[in-house]
DNA sequence: ACTCTATCACTCAAAAAGGGGGATTTTTGA
DNA sequence: TCAAAAATCCCCCTTTTTGAGTGATAGAGT
């Protein structure tokens, strides 16, 4: 542990107290080194190519370019850098947007500050550090509604429809007649009170039936 | 902390060593109480309605009824019980299947055994405990491919297509002509080397372009 | 200058979707 | 065991959509 190269970190955070606080905290540990701490994305982008940090701590609520919009820009410059999002709010859409854009971790600032070191180590090790409230949001997004009005077969078929399959393809694939598929879809539409594929998919996804 | 009712737990695990080990470990803490520890789902199902545990530790690799298939059955009997999956393997499909079926947490057994208590407390508090390797799988499932051959506009349109929308609906919604949508879709098909909506959606999802 | 992107145009045949009326068999729960 | 629910199949019909071919044009970015 002694003579290993420290893990390099860059912080992008507009609140000076938090910024210097994290910098101090991280630098206090010899295994980690804060290369630079920027107060804006604009500022950071002009220096990141030089810094080449292994990990970036990126605030979401920033003036100017938002942290979320910075993600793809940073990824372009430094594709291998692990980006950990920092936030005070845990808005569901923001969480998912950040994750789809390649965030490796997601922490709320209320988090025990010492945890930040663990999180940095974790992303470097290929992990995905998350605050418990973020984990909850992510896991819940997977949960399906257990009270679906659709039968097992109907759900199966609607899933295929949602995958863009035509009725005839579904029929072939499930080894049933096209008429059977049509019949199921008719029943699905009645149960969901819709009159089109589009609305059926929308309704089913909204209620997590599929 | 002294005079609170202990959190009640049921364990379903076929390996006797692990089963008794966890039971002992959990009961050692006065705040938690293992009501019963079953070696099979069949056995558990006949007693769960009586046990009414707040938390269930459910092994995935079980003889007879698998843990995964037990999930919906248990949910029917005890909708409010938090179920934590235990596994030695971290198969991606199994993880997602368990999560969609309502698992509240997911731990690999290699996990530090003391962590099991934290996990139990976390689900009771509404959280979603996960081992780091599971968190990694879950987070990665959100990441989109940053090297999509599709343009922004094409991606937007393909997303609408994947939501079951017809070309004319997409046109109206995006305030562009139907011919423009058709043109985009033609280009999408060429880029993805497909000849149908179904294949385009499949290809795009496989490569995480959408 | 040149390419990429986004926009729009017209034609055409085949496929698919949606809605209407059924019927039969299998499964399942009480 | 018996009725209900689910899954299967069979016609009718019209309208809409899809996919493919073969273009053009204007603007942005390199």
Coordinates of C-alpha atoms (C1' of nucleotides) in Angstrom, one line a residue:
Chain A
X1 CA 0.0 0.0 0.0
X2 CA 2.9 2.4 0.7
X3 CA 4.6 3.0 -2.7
X4 CA 1.5 2.7 -4.9
X5 CA 0.7 5.5 -7.2
X6 CA -2.2 7.5 -5.7
X7 CA -5.6 7.4 -7.5
X8 CA -6.1 10.7 -9.2
X9 CA -9.3 12.7 -8.7
X10 CA -10.9 15.9 -10.1
X11 CA -13.7 17.7 -8.4
X12 CA -16.3 19.8 -10.2
X13 CA -18.5 21.6 -7.7
X14 CA -19.5 25.2 -7.4
X15 CA -20.0 25.4 -3.6
X16 CA -16.6 26.4 -2.3
X17 CA -17.1 24.9 1.1
X18 CA -17.9 21.5 -0.2
X19 CA -15.2 21.8 -2.9
X20 CA -12.4 22.6 -0.5
X21 CA -13.8 20.3 2.1
X22 CA -13.7 17.3 -0.3
X23 CA -10.3 18.3 -1.6
X24 CA -8.9 18.4 1.9
X25 CA -10.5 15.2 2.9
X26 CA -9.3 13.2 -0.1
X27 CA -5.8 14.6 -0.1
X28 CA -5.5 13.6 3.6
X29 CA -5.3 10.1 2.4
X30 CA -2.0 9.3 0.7
X31 CA -3.6 6.8 -1.7
X32 CA -5.7 9.5 -3.4
X33 CA -4.8 12.8 -4.9
X34 CA -7.0 15.7 -6.0
X35 CA -5.4 17.0 -9.2
X36 CA -7.7 20.0 -9.5
X37 CA -11.0 21.2 -8.1
X38 CA -13.1 23.3 -10.5
X39 CA -16.1 25.5 -9.8
X40 CA -17.7 25.1 -13.3
X41 CA -17.9 22.6 -16.1
X42 CA -16.7 25.2 -18.6
X43 CA -13.6 25.7 -16.5
X44 CA -13.0 21.9 -16.1
X45 CA -13.4 21.1 -19.8
X46 CA -10.5 23.2 -20.8
X47 CA -8.2 21.4 -18.3
X48 CA -9.5 17.8 -18.1
X49 CA -7.5 16.6 -21.1
X50 CA -4.4 17.5 -19.3
X51 CA -5.5 16.4 -15.9
X52 CA -6.5 12.9 -17.1
X53 CA -8.0 11.9 -13.7
X54 CA -9.1 8.4 -13.0
X55 CA -12.1 9.6 -11.2
X56 CA -14.3 12.8 -11.4
X57 CA -16.6 13.9 -8.7
X58 CA -19.3 15.9 -10.6
X59 CA -21.9 18.0 -9.0
X60 CA -25.3 17.9 -10.7
X61 CA -26.7 21.3 -9.7
X62 CA -24.2 23.7 -11.3
X63 CA -24.7 27.1 -12.8
X64 CA -24.0 27.3 -16.5
X65 CA -23.5 23.9 -18.1
X66 CA -25.3 21.4 -15.8
X67 CA -23.5 18.3 -14.5
X68 CA -25.8 16.1 -16.5
X69 CA -25.0 17.8 -19.7
X70 CA -21.3 17.7 -18.9
X71 CA -21.3 13.9 -18.7
X72 CA -21.3 13.2 -22.5
X73 CA -18.7 16.0 -23.1
X74 CA -16.4 14.6 -20.4
X75 CA -16.9 11.1 -21.7
X76 CA -15.8 12.2 -25.2
X77 CA -12.6 13.7 -23.8
X78 CA -11.9 11.0 -21.2
X79 CA -13.8 7.8 -22.1
X80 CA -12.1 5.7 -19.4
X81 CA -12.6 8.1 -16.5
X82 CA -15.1 7.0 -13.8
X83 CA -17.6 9.7 -13.1
X84 CA -19.4 9.9 -9.7
X85 CA -22.4 12.2 -9.6
X86 CA -23.0 14.3 -6.5
X87 CA -26.3 15.8 -5.7
X88 CA -28.5 17.1 -2.9
X89 CA -31.8 16.1 -4.5
X90 CA -32.6 12.6 -5.6
X91 CA -34.9 13.3 -8.6
X92 CA -35.8 10.1 -10.3
X93 CA -35.5 11.4 -13.9
X94 CA -32.1 12.9 -13.2
X95 CA -30.8 9.7 -11.7
X96 CA -31.8 7.7 -14.8
X97 CA -30.6 10.3 -17.2
X98 CA -27.2 10.4 -15.5
X99 CA -27.0 6.6 -15.5
X100 CA -27.8 6.3 -19.2
X101 CA -25.2 8.9 -19.9
X102 CA -22.6 6.8 -18.3
X103 CA -22.3 7.9 -14.7
X104 CA -20.5 5.1 -12.7
X105 CA -21.8 6.1 -9.3
X106 CA -24.3 8.4 -7.7
X107 CA -24.1 9.9 -4.2
X108 CA -26.2 12.3 -2.3
X109 CA -24.1 14.9 -0.5
X110 CA -25.8 14.3 2.8
X111 CA -23.8 11.1 2.6
X112 CA -21.3 10.5 5.3
X113 CA -18.4 12.4 3.9
X114 CA -15.9 9.7 4.7
X115 CA -17.9 7.4 2.4
X116 CA -16.6 9.5 -0.5
X117 CA -13.2 7.8 -0.3
X118 CA -14.9 4.3 -0.3
X119 CA -16.9 5.4 -3.4
X120 CA -13.8 6.5 -5.2
X121 CA -12.0 3.2 -4.5
X122 CA -15.1 1.3 -5.5
X123 CA -15.5 2.8 -9.0
X124 CA -11.8 2.3 -9.6
X125 CA -12.3 -1.4 -8.7
X126 CA -15.1 -1.5 -11.3
X127 CA -18.0 -1.1 -8.9
X128 CA -21.0 1.2 -8.8
X129 CA -21.2 3.1 -5.5
X130 CA -24.7 4.5 -4.7
X131 CA -26.3 6.1 -1.7
X132 CA -29.1 4.0 -0.2
X133 CA -31.8 6.3 -1.4
X134 CA -30.5 6.1 -5.0
X135 CA -30.3 2.3 -4.8
X136 CA -33.9 2.3 -3.7
X137 CA -34.9 4.4 -6.7
X138 CA -33.0 2.2 -9.1
X139 CA -34.3 -1.1 -7.7
X140 CA -37.9 0.1 -7.6
X141 CA -37.7 1.0 -11.3
X142 CA -37.4 -2.7 -11.9
X143 CA -40.3 -3.9 -9.8
X144 CA -43.3 -4.9 -11.8
X145 CA -46.9 -4.4 -10.7
X146 CA -48.1 -7.6 -9.1
X147 CA -51.7 -6.6 -9.7
X148 CA -51.8 -6.6 -13.4
X149 CA -55.2 -7.2 -15.0
X150 CA -53.5 -9.1 -17.8
X151 CA -53.0 -12.8 -17.7
X152 CA -49.6 -14.4 -18.1
X153 CA -50.2 -15.1 -21.8
X154 CA -51.5 -11.6 -22.5
X155 CA -48.5 -10.1 -20.7
X156 CA -46.2 -12.3 -22.8
X157 CA -47.8 -11.1 -26.0
X158 CA -47.9 -7.5 -25.0
X159 CA -44.2 -7.7 -24.3
X160 CA -43.6 -9.0 -27.8
X161 CA -45.7 -6.2 -29.2
X162 CA -43.6 -3.7 -27.2
X163 CA -40.6 -5.3 -28.8
X164 CA -41.9 -4.2 -32.1
X165 CA -43.0 -7.6 -33.3
X166 CA -45.9 -8.0 -35.7
X167 CA -48.8 -10.2 -34.8
X168 CA -47.8 -12.8 -37.4
X169 CA -44.3 -13.0 -36.0
X170 CA -45.6 -13.4 -32.5
X171 CA -47.8 -16.2 -33.7
X172 CA -45.0 -18.1 -35.3
X173 CA -42.7 -17.6 -32.4
X174 CA -45.2 -18.7 -29.8
X175 CA -46.4 -21.6 -32.0
X176 CA -50.0 -20.4 -32.0
X177 CA -52.3 -19.2 -34.7
X178 CA -52.4 -15.6 -35.9
X179 CA -56.1 -15.5 -34.9
X180 CA -55.1 -16.4 -31.4
X181 CA -52.7 -13.6 -31.2
X182 CA -55.4 -11.2 -32.5
X183 CA -57.8 -12.5 -30.0
X184 CA -55.4 -11.9 -27.1
X185 CA -54.6 -8.4 -28.3
X186 CA -58.3 -7.6 -28.5
X187 CA -58.7 -8.7 -24.9
X188 CA -55.6 -6.7 -23.9
X189 CA -57.1 -3.6 -25.5
X190 CA -60.4 -4.1 -23.7
X191 CA -58.7 -4.6 -20.3
X192 CA -56.5 -1.6 -20.7
X193 CA -59.2 0.4 -22.2
X194 CA -57.2 1.4 -25.2
X195 CA -57.6 1.2 -29.0
X196 CA -54.1 1.0 -30.3
X197 CA -50.7 -0.6 -29.9
X198 CA -49.2 2.7 -28.9
X199 CA -51.6 3.3 -26.1
X200 CA -51.5 -0.3 -24.9
X201 CA -47.7 -0.1 -24.5
X202 CA -47.9 3.3 -22.9
X203 CA -50.5 2.2 -20.4
X204 CA -48.7 -1.1 -19.6
X205 CA -45.4 0.6 -19.0
X206 CA -47.0 3.4 -16.9
X207 CA -48.5 0.7 -14.7
X208 CA -45.5 -1.5 -14.9
X209 CA -47.5 -4.4 -16.3
X210 CA -44.6 -5.0 -18.6
Chain B
X1 CA -33.2 0.5 21.2
X2 CA -33.7 -1.7 24.3
X3 CA -37.4 -2.3 24.5
X4 CA -38.2 -2.3 20.8
X5 CA -39.8 -5.3 19.2
X6 CA -37.2 -7.3 17.3
X7 CA -37.4 -7.4 13.5
X8 CA -38.7 -10.8 12.5
X9 CA -36.8 -12.8 9.9
X10 CA -37.4 -16.1 8.0
X11 CA -34.6 -17.9 6.2
X12 CA -35.1 -20.2 3.2
X13 CA -31.8 -21.9 2.4
X14 CA -31.0 -25.5 1.7
X15 CA -27.4 -25.5 2.9
X16 CA -27.6 -26.4 6.5
X17 CA -24.3 -24.8 7.5
X18 CA -25.3 -21.5 6.0
X19 CA -28.8 -21.8 7.4
X20 CA -27.8 -22.4 10.9
X21 CA -24.9 -20.0 10.6
X22 CA -27.2 -17.1 9.6
X23 CA -29.8 -18.1 12.2
X24 CA -27.2 -18.0 14.9
X25 CA -25.7 -14.8 13.7
X26 CA -29.0 -12.9 13.5
X27 CA -30.4 -14.2 16.8
X28 CA -27.2 -13.0 18.5
X29 CA -28.4 -9.5 18.0
X30 CA -31.4 -8.7 20.2
X31 CA -32.9 -6.4 17.6
X32 CA -33.5 -9.2 15.2
X33 CA -35.2 -12.6 15.5
X34 CA -35.3 -15.6 13.2
X35 CA -38.8 -17.0 13.4
X36 CA -37.9 -20.1 11.4
X37 CA -35.3 -21.3 8.9
X38 CA -36.6 -23.6 6.2
X39 CA -34.6 -25.8 3.8
X40 CA -37.1 -25.6 1.0
X41 CA -39.7 -23.3 -0.6
X42 CA -42.3 -26.0 -0.3
X43 CA -41.7 -26.3 3.4
X44 CA -41.7 -22.5 3.9
X45 CA -44.9 -21.8 1.9
X46 CA -47.0 -23.9 4.3
X47 CA -45.8 -21.9 7.3
X48 CA -45.2 -18.4 6.1
X49 CA -48.8 -17.2 6.6
X50 CA -48.3 -18.0 10.2
X51 CA -44.8 -16.7 10.6
X52 CA -45.6 -13.3 9.0
X53 CA -41.9 -12.2 9.0
X54 CA -41.0 -8.7 8.1
X55 CA -38.0 -9.9 6.1
X56 CA -37.2 -13.1 4.2
X57 CA -33.7 -14.2 3.2
X58 CA -34.3 -16.3 0.1
X59 CA -31.7 -18.5 -1.5
X60 CA -31.8 -18.6 -5.3
X61 CA -30.2 -22.0 -5.9
X62 CA -32.6 -24.3 -4.2
X63 CA -33.7 -27.9 -5.1
X64 CA -37.4 -28.2 -6.0
X65 CA -39.1 -24.8 -6.4
X66 CA -36.3 -22.3 -7.1
X67 CA -36.0 -19.1 -5.1
X68 CA -36.9 -17.1 -8.2
X69 CA -40.2 -18.9 -8.7
X70 CA -40.9 -18.7 -5.0
X71 CA -40.9 -14.9 -5.1
X72 CA -44.3 -14.3 -6.6
X73 CA -45.8 -17.1 -4.5
X74 CA -44.5 -15.5 -1.3
X75 CA -45.5 -12.0 -2.5
X76 CA -49.1 -13.3 -2.8
X77 CA -49.2 -14.6 0.7
X78 CA -47.2 -11.8 2.3
X79 CA -47.3 -8.7 0.0
X80 CA -45.6 -6.5 2.6
X81 CA -42.7 -8.7 3.4
X82 CA -39.2 -7.6 2.2
X83 CA -37.4 -10.3 0.4
X84 CA -33.6 -10.4 0.1
X85 CA -32.2 -12.7 -2.4
X86 CA -29.1 -14.7 -1.5
X87 CA -26.9 -16.3 -4.2
X88 CA -23.4 -17.5 -4.9
X89 CA -23.6 -16.7 -8.6
X90 CA -24.4 -13.3 -10.0
X91 CA -26.1 -14.2 -13.3
X92 CA -27.3 -11.1 -15.0
X93 CA -30.7 -12.5 -16.1
X94 CA -31.4 -13.9 -12.7
X95 CA -30.7 -10.6 -11.1
X96 CA -33.1 -8.8 -13.3
X97 CA -35.7 -11.5 -13.1
X98 CA -35.6 -11.4 -9.3
X99 CA -35.8 -7.6 -9.3
X100 CA -38.8 -7.5 -11.6
X101 CA -40.5 -10.0 -9.4
X102 CA -40.2 -7.8 -6.4
X103 CA -37.0 -8.7 -4.6
X104 CA -36.1 -5.8 -2.3
X105 CA -32.4 -6.6 -2.1
X106 CA -29.8 -8.9 -3.6
X107 CA -26.7 -10.2 -1.8
X108 CA -24.0 -12.6 -2.8
X109 CA -23.2 -15.1 -0.1
X110 CA -19.5 -14.3 -0.4
X111 CA -20.6 -11.1 1.3
X112 CA -19.2 -10.3 4.7
X113 CA -21.6 -12.2 6.9
X114 CA -22.0 -9.4 9.3
X115 CA -23.4 -7.3 6.4
X116 CA -26.5 -9.4 6.5
X117 CA -27.7 -7.6 9.6
X118 CA -27.2 -4.2 7.9
X119 CA -29.1 -5.5 4.9
X120 CA -32.0 -6.6 7.0
X121 CA -32.2 -3.2 8.7
X122 CA -31.9 -1.5 5.3
X123 CA -34.8 -3.2 3.7
X124 CA -37.0 -2.5 6.8
X125 CA -36.0 1.2 6.4
X126 CA -37.2 1.1 2.8
X127 CA -33.8 0.7 1.3
X128 CA -32.4 -1.7 -1.3
X129 CA -29.3 -3.5 -0.1
X130 CA -27.1 -4.9 -2.9
X131 CA -23.6 -6.4 -3.0
X132 CA -21.2 -4.3 -5.0
X133 CA -21.1 -6.8 -7.9
X134 CA -24.9 -6.7 -8.1
X135 CA -24.9 -2.9 -8.1
X136 CA -22.4 -3.0 -10.9
X137 CA -24.7 -5.2 -13.0
X138 CA -27.7 -3.0 -12.3
X139 CA -26.0 0.3 -13.1
X140 CA -24.4 -1.1 -16.2
X141 CA -27.8 -2.1 -17.5
X142 CA -28.6 1.6 -17.7
X143 CA -25.5 2.7 -19.6
X144 CA -26.1 3.6 -23.2
X145 CA -23.6 3.0 -25.9
X146 CA -21.8 6.3 -26.5
X147 CA -20.7 5.1 -30.0
X148 CA -24.1 4.9 -31.6
X149 CA -24.0 5.2 -35.4
X150 CA -27.4 6.9 -35.2
X151 CA -27.7 10.7 -35.1
X152 CA -29.6 12.4 -32.3
X153 CA -32.7 12.8 -34.4
X154 CA -32.6 9.2 -35.6
X155 CA -32.2 8.0 -32.0
X156 CA -35.2 10.1 -31.0
X157 CA -37.3 8.6 -33.7
X158 CA -36.2 5.1 -33.1
X159 CA -37.2 5.6 -29.4
X160 CA -40.6 6.6 -30.5
X161 CA -40.8 3.6 -32.8
X162 CA -39.8 1.4 -29.9
X163 CA -42.6 2.9 -27.9
X164 CA -45.0 1.5 -30.5
X165 CA -45.8 4.8 -32.2
X166 CA -46.8 4.8 -35.9
X167 CA -44.8 7.0 -38.3
X168 CA -47.7 9.4 -38.7
X169 CA -48.0 9.8 -34.9
X170 CA -44.3 10.4 -34.6
X171 CA -44.5 13.0 -37.4
X172 CA -47.3 14.9 -35.7
X173 CA -45.7 14.8 -32.3
X174 CA -42.3 16.0 -33.6
X175 CA -43.9 18.6 -35.9
X176 CA -42.3 17.2 -39.0
X177 CA -43.7 15.7 -42.1
X178 CA -44.5 12.0 -42.4
X179 CA -42.0 11.9 -45.3
X180 CA -39.3 13.1 -43.1
X181 CA -40.0 10.4 -40.5
X182 CA -39.9 7.8 -43.3
X183 CA -36.7 9.2 -44.5
X184 CA -35.1 8.9 -41.1
X185 CA -36.3 5.4 -40.6
X186 CA -34.9 4.4 -44.0
X187 CA -31.5 5.7 -42.9
X188 CA -31.8 4.0 -39.5
X189 CA -32.5 0.7 -41.3
X190 CA -29.5 1.2 -43.5
X191 CA -27.2 2.1 -40.7
X192 CA -28.3 -0.8 -38.5
X193 CA -28.4 -3.1 -41.5
X194 CA -32.0 -4.3 -40.9
X195 CA -35.2 -4.3 -42.9
X196 CA -37.9 -4.1 -40.3
X197 CA -39.1 -2.3 -37.2
X198 CA -38.7 -5.4 -35.2
X199 CA -35.0 -5.9 -36.1
X200 CA -34.2 -2.3 -35.7
X201 CA -35.5 -2.2 -32.2
X202 CA -33.8 -5.5 -31.4
X203 CA -30.5 -4.3 -32.8
X204 CA -30.7 -0.9 -31.1
X205 CA -31.5 -2.5 -27.7
X206 CA -28.8 -5.1 -28.0
X207 CA -26.2 -2.4 -28.7
X208 CA -27.8 0.0 -26.2
X209 CA -28.3 2.7 -28.8
X210 CA -31.7 3.3 -27.2
Chain C
dA1 C1' -15.6 22.5 -51.1
dC2 C1' -17.5 18.6 -49.2
dT3 C1' -20.0 15.6 -46.1
dC4 C1' -23.4 14.9 -42.8
dT5 C1' -27.9 15.9 -41.2
dA6 C1' -32.5 17.1 -41.4
dT7 C1' -36.1 18.2 -44.1
dC8 C1' -39.7 17.1 -47.8
dA9 C1' -41.8 14.6 -52.3
dC10 C1' -44.1 10.9 -55.1
dT11 C1' -45.2 6.0 -56.2
dC12 C1' -46.4 1.2 -55.2
dA13 C1' -47.7 -3.3 -53.4
dA14 C1' -47.8 -6.0 -49.5
dA15 C1' -48.5 -6.3 -44.8
dA16 C1' -50.4 -5.2 -40.7
dA17 C1' -53.7 -3.3 -37.6
dG18 C1' -58.1 -2.7 -35.6
dG19 C1' -62.9 -3.9 -35.0
dG20 C1' -67.0 -7.0 -35.5
dG21 C1' -69.0 -11.3 -34.9
dG22 C1' -68.4 -15.9 -33.1
dA23 C1' -66.7 -21.1 -31.3
dT24 C1' -64.1 -24.7 -28.8
dT25 C1' -61.0 -26.7 -25.5
dT26 C1' -58.0 -26.6 -21.6
dT27 C1' -57.0 -25.1 -17.0
dT28 C1' -57.9 -23.9 -12.7
dG29 C1' -60.0 -22.6 -8.4
dA30 C1' -63.6 -23.0 -5.0
Chain D
dT1 C1' -67.1 -31.7 -9.4
dC2 C1' -68.5 -27.9 -11.8
dA3 C1' -68.4 -23.2 -13.3
dA4 C1' -65.4 -19.6 -14.5
dA5 C1' -61.4 -18.1 -16.6
dA6 C1' -58.0 -18.6 -19.9
dA7 C1' -56.2 -20.0 -24.2
dT8 C1' -57.0 -21.5 -28.5
dC9 C1' -59.0 -20.9 -33.2
dC10 C1' -62.2 -19.1 -37.2
dC11 C1' -64.6 -16.0 -40.3
dC12 C1' -65.8 -11.2 -41.9
dC13 C1' -64.4 -6.3 -43.1
dT14 C1' -61.9 -1.5 -43.9
dT15 C1' -58.3 1.5 -43.0
dT16 C1' -53.6 2.3 -41.9
dT17 C1' -49.0 1.3 -42.0
dT18 C1' -44.9 -0.4 -43.7
dG19 C1' -41.0 -1.0 -46.5
dA20 C1' -38.6 0.0 -50.8
dG21 C1' -37.2 2.8 -54.7
dT22 C1' -35.6 7.2 -56.3
dG23 C1' -35.3 11.4 -55.8
dA24 C1' -34.5 17.0 -54.0
dT25 C1' -33.0 21.0 -51.0
dA26 C1' -31.2 23.8 -47.3
dG27 C1' -28.1 24.3 -43.5
dA28 C1' -24.2 23.0 -40.3
dG29 C1' -19.9 21.7 -39.4
dT30 C1' -14.9 20.3 -40.9

